[in-house]
Tab-separated table of C-alpha atoms and ligand atoms in Angstrom:
chain	number	residue	atom	x	y	z
A	1	MET	CA	-1.143	-180.859	40.878
A	2	THR	CA	-2.653	-179.191	37.906
A	3	LEU	CA	-2.277	-175.643	37.455
A	4	HIS	CA	-5.814	-173.873	37.646
A	5	ILE	CA	-6.271	-171.050	34.921
A	6	PRO	CA	-10.239	-169.722	35.424
A	7	PHE	CA	-10.869	-169.229	31.796
A	8	ASP	CA	-14.077	-167.616	30.281
A	9	ASN	CA	-13.814	-167.787	26.340
A	10	SER	CA	-16.110	-166.039	24.280
A	11	TYR	CA	-14.053	-166.015	20.870
A	12	ALA	CA	-14.508	-169.813	20.645
A	13	ALA	CA	-18.110	-169.228	21.142
A	14	LEU	CA	-18.234	-167.199	17.704
A	15	PRO	CA	-19.054	-169.255	14.425
A	16	GLU	CA	-16.476	-171.707	13.023
A	17	ALA	CA	-15.702	-169.175	10.334
A	18	PHE	CA	-13.697	-167.002	12.614
A	19	TYR	CA	-10.691	-169.928	13.475
A	20	THR	CA	-9.697	-173.202	13.449
A	21	ARG	CA	-9.653	-175.282	16.455
A	22	LEU	CA	-6.432	-176.814	17.187
A	23	ASP	CA	-3.808	-177.586	19.738
A	24	PRO	CA	-0.215	-176.288	20.213
A	25	THR	CA	2.435	-178.653	19.012
A	26	PRO	CA	4.482	-180.417	21.862
A	27	VAL	CA	7.974	-179.191	22.443
A	28	SER	CA	10.995	-181.432	23.431
A	29	ALA	CA	11.954	-179.922	26.898
A	30	PRO	CA	9.923	-176.958	27.921
A	31	ALA	CA	11.951	-175.148	30.441
A	32	MET	CA	10.511	-171.731	32.176
A	33	LEU	CA	12.619	-168.870	31.280
A	34	VAL	CA	10.915	-165.875	32.623
A	35	TRP	CA	7.623	-165.574	34.625
A	36	ASN	CA	5.673	-162.527	35.259
A	37	GLU	CA	4.805	-162.715	38.619
A	38	GLY	CA	2.665	-159.545	38.896
A	39	LEU	CA	0.394	-160.055	35.598
A	40	ALA	CA	-0.115	-163.592	36.503
A	41	ARG	CA	-1.606	-162.555	39.953
A	42	ASP	CA	-3.962	-159.917	38.113
A	43	LEU	CA	-4.916	-162.742	35.895
A	44	GLY	CA	-5.605	-165.123	38.680
A	45	ILE	CA	-3.237	-167.874	37.303
A	46	SER	CA	-1.762	-169.232	40.283
A	47	ALA	CA	1.804	-170.712	39.353
A	48	PRO	CA	4.518	-171.018	36.216
A	49	ASP	CA	4.125	-174.346	34.411
A	50	ALA	CA	6.531	-174.878	31.804
A	51	GLU	CA	4.406	-177.539	30.407
A	52	ILE	CA	1.438	-175.342	29.625
A	53	PHE	CA	3.007	-172.427	28.673
A	54	ALA	CA	5.304	-174.403	26.208
A	55	GLY	CA	1.801	-175.939	24.581
A	56	ASN	CA	2.674	-179.311	25.860
A	57	THR	CA	-0.296	-179.661	28.449
A	58	VAL	CA	-3.589	-178.161	27.263
A	59	PRO	CA	-5.089	-176.788	30.758
A	60	ASP	CA	-8.610	-177.338	31.707
A	61	GLY	CA	-11.190	-175.127	30.482
A	62	ALA	CA	-9.188	-173.853	27.464
A	63	ALA	CA	-10.493	-173.874	23.973
A	64	PRO	CA	-7.121	-173.724	21.781
A	65	LEU	CA	-7.751	-172.171	18.202
A	66	ALA	CA	-5.859	-170.378	15.333
A	67	GLN	CA	-7.729	-166.877	14.711
A	68	LEU	CA	-8.168	-166.197	10.889
A	69	TYR	CA	-7.635	-162.644	9.340
A	70	ALA	CA	-6.059	-160.901	6.502
A	71	GLY	CA	-4.111	-157.556	6.239
A	72	HIS	CA	-2.697	-154.984	4.290
A	73	GLN	CA	1.331	-155.652	4.254
A	74	PHE	CA	3.189	-152.623	3.234
A	75	GLY	CA	0.082	-151.374	1.429
A	76	THR	CA	-0.488	-154.434	-0.423
A	77	TYR	CA	-3.464	-156.589	0.489
A	78	ASN	CA	-2.883	-160.136	1.507
A	79	PRO	CA	-6.327	-161.768	1.288
A	80	GLN	CA	-5.561	-164.384	4.219
A	81	LEU	CA	-2.834	-164.423	6.923
A	82	GLY	CA	-4.199	-165.825	10.299
A	83	ASP	CA	-2.264	-167.156	13.433
A	84	GLY	CA	0.528	-168.883	11.712
A	85	ARG	CA	2.406	-169.609	14.732
A	86	ALA	CA	-0.108	-168.649	17.703
A	87	ILE	CA	-2.791	-170.490	19.507
A	88	LEU	CA	-5.426	-168.566	21.498
A	89	LEU	CA	-5.722	-170.682	24.649
A	90	GLY	CA	-8.539	-168.492	25.829
A	91	GLU	CA	-9.880	-166.024	27.690
A	92	VAL	CA	-9.756	-164.878	31.603
A	93	LEU	CA	-11.433	-162.095	33.498
A	94	ASP	CA	-8.570	-160.204	35.475
A	95	THR	CA	-8.917	-158.507	38.550
A	96	ASP	CA	-10.547	-155.435	37.167
A	97	GLY	CA	-12.999	-157.769	35.165
A	98	VAL	CA	-11.444	-157.014	32.063
A	99	ARG	CA	-11.464	-159.871	29.309
A	100	ARG	CA	-8.049	-160.585	28.465
A	101	ASP	CA	-6.720	-163.347	25.713
A	102	ILE	CA	-3.859	-165.978	26.816
A	103	GLN	CA	-1.866	-166.683	23.476
A	104	LEU	CA	0.997	-168.854	22.946
A	105	LYS	CA	3.258	-167.452	20.371
A	106	GLY	CA	5.562	-169.768	18.522
A	107	SER	CA	3.386	-172.827	19.563
A	108	GLY	CA	3.693	-174.751	16.308
A	109	PRO	CA	2.354	-174.474	12.855
A	110	THR	CA	-1.576	-174.221	12.057
A	111	PRO	CA	-3.329	-174.063	8.739
A	112	TYR	CA	-2.328	-170.401	8.553
A	113	SER	CA	1.246	-171.047	8.550
A	114	ARG	CA	2.050	-170.908	4.721
A	115	MET	CA	5.570	-171.649	4.318
A	116	GLY	CA	6.675	-170.935	7.826
A	117	ASP	CA	7.287	-173.340	10.703
A	118	GLY	CA	5.116	-171.819	13.386
A	119	ARG	CA	7.873	-171.342	15.975
A	120	ALA	CA	9.645	-168.364	17.190
A	121	TRP	CA	13.380	-168.361	18.502
A	122	LEU	CA	14.455	-167.178	21.651
A	123	GLY	CA	15.688	-163.852	20.450
A	124	PRO	CA	12.445	-162.083	19.270
A	125	VAL	CA	10.285	-163.730	22.122
A	126	LEU	CA	12.717	-162.085	24.962
A	127	ARG	CA	12.778	-158.505	22.700
A	128	GLU	CA	8.879	-158.942	22.834
A	129	TYR	CA	8.869	-159.862	26.328
A	130	VAL	CA	11.172	-156.838	27.302
A	131	VAL	CA	9.909	-154.141	24.782
A	132	SER	CA	6.128	-154.946	25.771
A	133	GLU	CA	6.662	-154.833	29.563
A	134	ALA	CA	8.571	-151.360	29.008
A	135	MET	CA	5.646	-150.194	27.253
A	136	HIS	CA	3.460	-151.022	29.710
A	137	ALA	CA	5.521	-149.349	32.325
A	138	LEU	CA	5.809	-146.278	30.323
A	139	GLY	CA	1.816	-146.077	30.773
A	140	ILE	CA	1.408	-146.936	26.861
A	141	PRO	CA	-1.640	-149.425	25.813
A	142	THR	CA	0.119	-152.737	25.032
A	143	THR	CA	0.062	-156.489	25.094
A	144	ARG	CA	1.697	-158.009	27.627
A	145	ALA	CA	4.238	-161.050	28.173
A	146	LEU	CA	3.154	-163.522	30.903
A	147	ALA	CA	6.048	-166.002	30.415
A	148	ALA	CA	8.878	-167.293	28.285
A	149	VAL	CA	9.706	-170.996	27.708
A	150	ALA	CA	12.566	-172.436	26.035
A	151	THR	CA	11.496	-175.200	23.893
A	152	GLY	CA	14.917	-177.435	23.652
A	153	ASP	CA	14.385	-177.563	20.197
A	154	PRO	CA	16.424	-175.518	17.423
A	155	VAL	CA	14.595	-173.070	15.309
A	156	TYR	CA	16.418	-172.763	11.529
A	157	ARG	CA	16.851	-169.106	10.619
A	158	GLU	CA	19.030	-167.313	8.503
A	159	GLN	CA	21.610	-167.123	10.850
A	160	GLY	CA	21.531	-170.967	11.292
A	161	ALA	CA	20.034	-172.887	14.332
A	162	LEU	CA	18.801	-171.349	17.274
A	163	PRO	CA	17.243	-172.047	20.749
A	164	GLY	CA	13.494	-172.345	20.219
A	165	ALA	CA	10.837	-170.399	22.892
A	166	VAL	CA	7.394	-169.935	23.084
A	167	LEU	CA	5.932	-166.477	24.437
A	168	THR	CA	2.613	-166.083	26.325
A	169	ARG	CA	1.110	-163.020	25.139
A	170	VAL	CA	-1.737	-161.215	26.908
A	171	ALA	CA	-4.291	-158.961	25.235
A	172	ALA	CA	-7.515	-157.134	25.579
A	173	SER	CA	-8.189	-158.945	22.542
A	174	HIS	CA	-6.451	-160.061	19.038
A	175	LEU	CA	-9.015	-158.335	17.207
A	176	ARG	CA	-7.543	-156.542	14.217
A	177	VAL	CA	-8.079	-154.391	11.186
A	178	GLY	CA	-7.447	-157.262	9.137
A	179	THR	CA	-10.337	-159.530	10.902
A	180	PHE	CA	-12.588	-157.015	9.822
A	181	GLN	CA	-10.968	-156.804	6.120
A	182	ILE	CA	-11.061	-160.737	5.635
A	183	PHE	CA	-15.255	-160.944	6.059
A	184	ALA	CA	-15.743	-157.820	3.915
A	185	ASN	CA	-13.451	-158.985	1.323
A	186	ARG	CA	-15.030	-161.914	1.082
A	187	GLY	CA	-18.535	-160.542	1.038
A	188	HIS	CA	-19.171	-162.699	4.269
A	189	MET	CA	-21.719	-160.109	5.887
A	190	GLU	CA	-23.191	-162.330	8.369
A	191	GLU	CA	-19.721	-162.962	9.920
A	192	LEU	CA	-18.907	-159.189	9.600
A	193	ARG	CA	-21.877	-158.159	11.367
A	194	THR	CA	-21.192	-160.614	13.994
A	195	LEU	CA	-17.675	-159.481	14.583
A	196	THR	CA	-18.717	-155.967	14.598
A	197	ASP	CA	-20.957	-156.507	17.641
A	198	TYR	CA	-18.681	-159.022	19.133
A	199	ALA	CA	-15.937	-156.212	19.175
A	200	ILE	CA	-18.287	-153.208	20.349
A	201	THR	CA	-19.309	-155.437	23.385
A	202	ARG	CA	-15.799	-156.389	24.317
A	203	HIS	CA	-14.125	-152.980	23.606
A	204	TRP	CA	-16.324	-150.229	23.135
A	205	PRO	CA	-19.799	-150.968	24.556
A	206	GLU	CA	-20.627	-146.965	24.202
A	207	ALA	CA	-20.072	-147.012	20.551
A	208	ASP	CA	-23.361	-147.095	18.130
A	209	GLY	CA	-23.388	-149.512	15.833
A	210	PRO	CA	-20.138	-149.543	12.915
A	211	MET	CA	-20.002	-146.206	12.649
A	212	GLY	CA	-19.408	-145.552	16.587
A	213	LEU	CA	-17.051	-148.561	16.415
A	214	LEU	CA	-14.757	-146.680	13.744
A	215	ALA	CA	-14.824	-143.698	15.468
A	216	ALA	CA	-13.771	-145.379	18.915
A	217	VAL	CA	-11.112	-147.283	17.049
A	218	CYS	CA	-9.812	-144.233	15.384
A	219	ALA	CA	-9.611	-142.143	18.493
A	220	ALA	CA	-7.898	-144.939	20.325
A	221	GLN	CA	-5.379	-145.351	17.280
A	222	ALA	CA	-4.851	-141.455	17.464
A	223	GLU	CA	-4.091	-141.720	21.196
A	224	LEU	CA	-1.678	-144.711	20.572
A	225	VAL	CA	0.517	-143.460	17.955
A	226	THR	CA	1.071	-140.120	19.578
A	227	ALA	CA	2.184	-141.964	23.020
A	228	TRP	CA	4.658	-144.213	20.422
A	229	MET	CA	5.694	-140.934	19.149
A	230	SER	CA	6.271	-139.303	22.688
A	231	VAL	CA	8.589	-141.725	23.951
A	232	GLY	CA	10.465	-142.283	20.463
A	233	PHE	CA	9.207	-145.896	19.575
A	234	ILE	CA	9.214	-147.056	15.758
A	235	HIS	CA	6.775	-149.732	15.372
A	236	GLY	CA	8.214	-151.138	12.321
A	237	VAL	CA	5.613	-153.323	10.815
A	238	MET	CA	2.448	-151.273	10.937
A	239	ASN	CA	0.497	-153.521	8.624
A	240	THR	CA	-3.509	-153.343	8.886
A	241	ASP	CA	-3.006	-157.010	10.599
A	242	ASN	CA	-0.769	-155.529	13.214
A	243	CYS	CA	-3.256	-152.870	14.121
A	244	THR	CA	-5.441	-153.582	16.880
A	245	ILE	CA	-9.294	-152.761	17.704
A	246	SER	CA	-8.671	-152.340	21.046
A	247	GLY	CA	-6.135	-149.727	20.874
A	248	GLU	CA	-3.045	-151.631	22.204
A	249	THR	CA	0.158	-152.076	21.131
A	250	ILE	CA	0.638	-155.443	19.395
A	251	ASP	CA	3.641	-157.281	17.391
A	252	TYR	CA	7.156	-156.300	18.360
A	253	GLY	CA	8.885	-157.635	15.528
A	254	PRO	CA	11.327	-155.171	14.224
A	255	CYS	CA	10.331	-152.425	16.659
A	256	ALA	CA	12.877	-149.983	17.883
A	257	PHE	CA	13.394	-146.488	19.772
A	258	LEU	CA	15.145	-143.580	19.027
A	259	ASP	CA	18.575	-142.582	20.353
A	260	ALA	CA	19.371	-139.616	18.072
A	261	TYR	CA	16.318	-138.014	17.112
A	262	ALA	CA	15.757	-138.203	13.573
A	263	GLU	CA	12.161	-137.619	12.080
A	264	GLY	CA	13.069	-140.062	9.279
A	265	ARG	CA	14.450	-142.832	11.188
A	266	VAL	CA	13.784	-146.448	10.374
A	267	PHE	CA	15.417	-149.403	11.575
A	268	SER	CA	13.062	-152.398	10.178
A	269	SER	CA	15.424	-153.974	7.453
A	270	ILE	CA	12.587	-154.864	5.659
A	271	ASP	CA	11.311	-151.478	5.533
A	272	GLN	CA	13.095	-150.318	2.102
A	273	MET	CA	10.661	-147.122	1.433
A	274	GLY	CA	10.310	-145.780	4.794
A	275	ARG	CA	6.745	-146.486	5.166
A	276	TYR	CA	6.873	-147.061	8.607
A	277	ALA	CA	9.658	-144.437	9.533
A	278	TYR	CA	9.173	-142.518	13.163
A	279	GLY	CA	7.569	-139.561	11.617
A	280	ASN	CA	5.442	-141.235	9.102
A	281	GLN	CA	3.547	-143.030	11.799
A	282	PRO	CA	0.351	-140.728	12.337
A	283	ARG	CA	-0.407	-140.756	8.540
A	284	ILE	CA	-0.067	-144.582	8.522
A	285	ALA	CA	-2.518	-144.595	11.458
A	286	VAL	CA	-5.195	-142.829	9.306
A	287	TRP	CA	-4.342	-145.182	6.208
A	288	ASN	CA	-5.098	-148.330	8.753
A	289	MET	CA	-8.419	-146.525	9.751
A	290	ALA	CA	-9.657	-145.750	6.108
A	291	GLN	CA	-9.189	-149.741	5.692
A	292	LEU	CA	-11.053	-150.284	8.541
A	293	ALA	CA	-13.894	-147.785	7.159
A	294	THR	CA	-13.807	-149.479	4.060
A	295	ALA	CA	-14.417	-152.821	5.398
A	296	LEU	CA	-17.317	-151.628	7.693
A	297	ILE	CA	-18.975	-149.374	5.115
A	298	GLN	CA	-20.165	-152.833	3.474
A	299	LEU	CA	-22.535	-153.347	6.094
A	300	PHE	CA	-24.722	-150.716	5.219
A	301	ASP	CA	-27.163	-150.498	2.534
A	302	ASP	CA	-27.101	-147.003	1.846
A	303	LYS	CA	-23.328	-147.020	0.677
A	304	GLU	CA	-23.462	-143.438	-0.198
A	305	GLN	CA	-24.364	-142.420	3.075
A	306	ALA	CA	-21.988	-144.837	4.927
A	307	VAL	CA	-18.963	-143.437	2.901
A	308	GLU	CA	-20.068	-139.937	3.535
A	309	GLN	CA	-20.053	-140.596	7.323
A	310	ALA	CA	-16.672	-142.774	7.406
A	311	THR	CA	-15.071	-140.339	5.644
A	312	GLU	CA	-16.191	-137.488	8.241
A	313	ILE	CA	-14.938	-140.045	10.887
A	314	VAL	CA	-11.271	-140.712	9.281
A	315	HIS	CA	-11.105	-137.280	8.085
A	316	ALA	CA	-11.147	-135.862	12.090
A	317	MET	CA	-8.389	-138.192	12.628
A	318	PRO	CA	-5.549	-135.753	11.550
A	319	GLY	CA	-6.933	-133.001	13.940
A	320	GLN	CA	-6.866	-135.645	16.842
A	321	LEU	CA	-3.463	-136.650	16.101
A	322	GLN	CA	-2.294	-133.119	16.016
A	323	ALA	CA	-4.078	-132.219	19.438
A	324	ALA	CA	-2.621	-135.392	21.089
A	325	TRP	CA	0.611	-134.529	20.059
A	326	LEU	CA	0.646	-130.930	21.135
A	327	ARG	CA	-0.738	-132.183	24.839
A	328	ARG	CA	2.099	-134.629	24.831
A	329	PHE	CA	5.167	-132.950	23.346
A	330	GLY	CA	3.509	-129.600	25.290
A	331	ALA	CA	3.858	-131.668	28.319
A	332	LYS	CA	7.261	-133.047	27.262
A	333	VAL	CA	8.681	-129.462	27.313
A	334	GLY	CA	6.492	-128.617	30.676
A	335	LEU	CA	3.529	-126.695	29.306
A	336	ALA	CA	0.246	-128.097	30.271
A	337	ASN	CA	-1.824	-126.399	28.215
A	338	ALA	CA	0.443	-126.314	25.031
A	339	THR	CA	-1.829	-124.236	22.275
A	340	GLU	CA	-0.361	-123.730	18.465
A	341	GLU	CA	1.506	-120.881	19.413
A	342	ASP	CA	3.535	-123.179	21.384
A	343	GLN	CA	4.200	-125.444	18.493
A	344	PRO	CA	7.121	-123.582	16.754
A	345	LEU	CA	8.999	-123.884	20.503
A	346	ILE	CA	8.574	-127.467	20.007
A	347	GLU	CA	9.472	-128.361	16.832
A	348	ASP	CA	12.416	-125.633	17.080
A	349	LEU	CA	13.893	-128.032	19.701
A	350	LEU	CA	13.139	-131.025	17.547
A	351	ALA	CA	14.911	-129.451	14.887
A	352	LEU	CA	17.948	-128.503	16.793
A	353	MET	CA	18.146	-132.016	17.949
A	354	GLN	CA	18.044	-133.607	14.630
A	355	ALA	CA	20.538	-131.264	12.962
A	356	GLN	CA	22.899	-132.006	15.664
A	357	GLY	CA	22.049	-135.785	16.339
A	358	ALA	CA	20.752	-134.966	19.698
A	359	ASP	CA	19.488	-138.097	22.151
A	360	PHE	CA	15.635	-138.063	21.872
A	361	THR	CA	15.000	-139.651	25.529
A	362	ASN	CA	18.182	-137.912	27.249
A	363	THR	CA	17.691	-134.323	26.118
A	364	PHE	CA	14.154	-134.431	27.101
A	365	ALA	CA	14.618	-136.202	30.230
A	366	ALA	CA	17.548	-133.397	31.011
A	367	LEU	CA	15.646	-130.327	30.058
A	368	GLY	CA	16.052	-128.037	32.958
A	369	THR	CA	19.640	-129.318	33.864
A	370	ASP	CA	22.862	-128.307	32.736
A	371	SER	CA	23.221	-131.555	30.914
A	372	ALA	CA	20.698	-130.696	28.503
A	373	ARG	CA	22.840	-128.470	26.525
A	374	ASP	CA	25.827	-131.234	26.658
A	375	GLN	CA	23.368	-133.083	24.217
A	376	PHE	CA	23.958	-130.451	21.559
A	377	THR	CA	27.507	-129.646	19.882
A	378	ASP	CA	26.278	-126.045	19.014
A	379	ARG	CA	25.535	-124.879	22.573
A	380	ASP	CA	24.851	-121.391	21.845
A	381	ALA	CA	21.629	-122.561	19.712
A	382	PHE	CA	20.485	-124.295	22.503
A	383	ASP	CA	21.064	-121.790	24.826
A	384	GLN	CA	19.037	-119.629	22.772
A	385	TRP	CA	16.202	-121.942	22.398
A	386	ALA	CA	16.354	-122.442	26.109
A	387	THR	CA	15.911	-118.795	26.824
A	388	ARG	CA	12.887	-118.544	24.980
A	389	TRP	CA	11.541	-121.651	26.599
A	390	GLN	CA	12.270	-120.463	30.312
A	391	ALA	CA	10.189	-117.569	29.522
A	392	ARG	CA	7.382	-119.941	29.333
A	393	ALA	CA	8.078	-120.986	32.937
A	394	PRO	CA	7.944	-125.013	32.270
A	395	ASP	CA	6.714	-127.125	35.131
A	396	ALA	CA	9.169	-129.519	36.353
A	397	ALA	CA	6.607	-132.018	37.741
A	398	LEU	CA	4.948	-132.231	34.673
A	399	MET	CA	7.998	-132.894	32.761
A	400	ALA	CA	9.273	-135.609	35.215
A	401	LYS	CA	6.395	-137.678	34.612
A	402	THR	CA	6.367	-137.397	30.980
A	403	ASN	CA	9.776	-137.804	29.999
A	404	PRO	CA	11.167	-141.190	30.468
A	405	GLN	CA	14.453	-141.668	31.898
A	406	LEU	CA	15.055	-144.869	30.468
A	407	ILE	CA	13.617	-146.433	27.483
A	408	PRO	CA	14.752	-150.242	25.997
A	409	ARG	CA	17.767	-149.306	23.817
A	410	ASN	CA	18.269	-151.388	20.734
A	411	HIS	CA	21.959	-152.047	21.787
A	412	ARG	CA	20.968	-153.102	25.210
A	413	ILE	CA	18.521	-155.362	23.704
A	414	GLU	CA	21.026	-156.883	21.280
A	415	ALA	CA	23.353	-157.432	24.142
A	416	MET	CA	20.654	-159.090	26.223
A	417	ILE	CA	19.656	-161.451	23.660
A	418	GLU	CA	23.177	-162.597	22.696
A	419	ALA	CA	23.709	-163.214	26.590
A	420	ALA	CA	20.587	-165.058	26.779
A	421	VAL	CA	21.207	-167.462	24.193
A	422	ALA	CA	24.379	-167.932	25.931
A	423	GLY	CA	22.685	-169.122	28.879
A	424	ASP	CA	23.042	-166.076	30.904
A	425	MET	CA	19.727	-164.224	31.841
A	426	ALA	CA	21.481	-161.321	34.126
A	427	PRO	CA	21.438	-158.541	31.405
A	428	PHE	CA	17.471	-159.452	30.953
A	429	GLU	CA	17.273	-159.378	34.513
A	430	ARG	CA	18.681	-156.067	34.692
A	431	LEU	CA	17.007	-154.460	31.620
A	432	MET	CA	13.567	-155.700	33.453
A	433	THR	CA	14.584	-154.006	36.943
A	434	GLY	CA	15.264	-150.739	35.065
A	435	LEU	CA	12.489	-150.469	32.880
A	436	SER	CA	10.045	-151.381	35.353
A	437	LYS	CA	10.321	-147.815	36.683
A	438	PRO	CA	11.499	-145.795	33.292
A	439	TYR	CA	10.529	-142.420	35.016
A	440	VAL	CA	13.241	-142.749	37.711
A	441	LYS	CA	16.869	-142.713	36.904
A	442	THR	CA	18.258	-145.764	39.055
A	443	ASP	CA	21.009	-147.692	36.682
A	444	PRO	CA	23.203	-144.756	34.971
A	445	ASP	CA	24.609	-147.228	32.533
A	446	LEU	CA	21.414	-148.460	31.054
A	447	HIS	CA	20.471	-144.758	30.464
A	448	ARG	CA	23.622	-144.020	28.156
A	449	PRO	CA	23.136	-143.930	24.400
A	450	PRO	CA	24.999	-146.225	22.152
A	451	THR	CA	28.772	-145.490	21.215
A	452	LYS	CA	29.317	-145.702	17.413
A	453	GLN	CA	30.344	-149.001	17.743
A	454	GLU	CA	27.405	-150.095	19.576
A	455	ILE	CA	24.792	-148.352	17.357
A	456	VAL	CA	22.624	-151.146	15.971
A	457	PRO	CA	21.750	-149.593	12.420
A	458	ALA	CA	18.535	-152.363	11.585
A	459	THR	CA	16.549	-154.627	13.048
A	460	PHE	CA	15.483	-157.609	11.686
A	461	CYS	CA	12.062	-159.387	11.269
A	462	GLY	CA	14.035	-162.892	11.429
A	463	THR	CA	11.394	-164.000	13.857
B	501	AMP	P1	3.985	-160.636	11.762
B	501	AMP	O1	4.768	-160.163	10.988
B	501	AMP	O2	4.619	-161.445	12.755
B	501	AMP	O3	2.824	-160.075	11.928
B	501	AMP	O4	3.537	-162.035	11.072
B	501	AMP	C1	2.830	-161.845	9.899
B	501	AMP	C2	1.828	-163.337	9.477
B	501	AMP	O5	3.104	-164.348	9.155
B	501	AMP	C3	1.208	-163.891	10.497
B	501	AMP	O6	-0.129	-164.315	10.014
B	501	AMP	C4	2.338	-164.730	11.266
B	501	AMP	O7	1.216	-165.574	11.960
B	501	AMP	C5	2.693	-165.278	10.053
B	501	AMP	N1	4.190	-165.716	10.602
B	501	AMP	C6	5.446	-165.082	10.784
B	501	AMP	N2	6.233	-165.610	11.381
B	501	AMP	C7	5.752	-167.359	11.057
B	501	AMP	C8	6.312	-168.644	11.349
B	501	AMP	N3	7.585	-168.761	11.862
B	501	AMP	N4	5.500	-169.875	11.005
B	501	AMP	C9	4.282	-169.435	10.827
B	501	AMP	N5	3.782	-168.506	10.198
B	501	AMP	C10	4.507	-167.306	10.364
B	502	MG	MG1	1.207	-159.806	13.156
């Protein structure tokens, strides 16, 4: 019996300049490790099939290809990147009629692999699985994880030989800022125009031309990054090739969640300058949108006017970010219509948290209960803040649906990976169960911040 996937491919119908057609590279011994039943149902995919999701069998209707793109990495332009270890199998229309990409990640080398082996090991695959699904449950736009398959082949990284795995990633699309940059920078105007039309049709059908597209993506990215901020998420590699046109979070490499609140917190071991620090993310989102603007401007004959329009759109972003921040952080302290006058109240709480190393998630989750003040060493200072806050009559129901009880804590992810490598998937299952209902307090031990010994100081790309 062969598995049926109802493919309906649009990217593969674009000109050859956008990709290289090739099949995934087979692996030795595919074994299904995790299968996302609910997502599979939404996509109309009937059953798990390790051969397909390891890349050993190309299913009927697939049009496998590696996508071409470029991107700014840590502020420096890399003129050619592309899927170096991913293959887009094709697209399906989900039960809501939304077109979704089905992509294998870790599926073997492509013409864009450069020095890489085209593979992934189990650790980053399960990390992406857990964190992307947790983000979805938190209500944050994100790519999803459909399957994780063990390959039976070793992958060699700094740590030595590690078990190989393939992730099936599902996305609204894999169009990135870098997809626009590559054609703009090569002066390939026809492709840039085709891509712009494709992106508008697929994601932002209301958008009027390239400037409408730019405005839509700016608004979506402002909302996305603020959603990250509100749950203490640090992406870690906000390069323009990891910045989507759809407004979904993509590429869970060295990402991490805040434990103790610190605005300048960085986890990624390769982010030496703190470019992608927690508090810097809104600024970087604007920077990334300026790169998209630069690419789209190429489409206009009247460059001066296009620059003027694009500048106005990008310059509107800080205001959008600020409004979104006030709405989200206002809700976190129970204020439905927070205004600029409420901002000091919120900022003062964050400053107290930072000065006293209070846990970001647990402090907000506990606000209004006695255990909130336990997060602070100087309880008088907190009590003074709480008195001011109570005077604003916070809405407890609003707080309950805004402040997650559970996030995927870094030390839990590390422990989960260690167990999985040793063949024990129980910690993975436990995390997934808890994280599927992040606004409910279910598993007290999973809510606990790391002890000093458990703190994960840095996350590694090591992917
Ligand atoms: P990322 O940091 O995952 O966004 O990757 C940046 C670029 O490096 C992308 O073009 C990836 O496809 C490529 N890449 C990352 N890891 C590998 C690998 N193991 N083999 C080949 N290409 C890779
Ligand atoms: Mg990437």
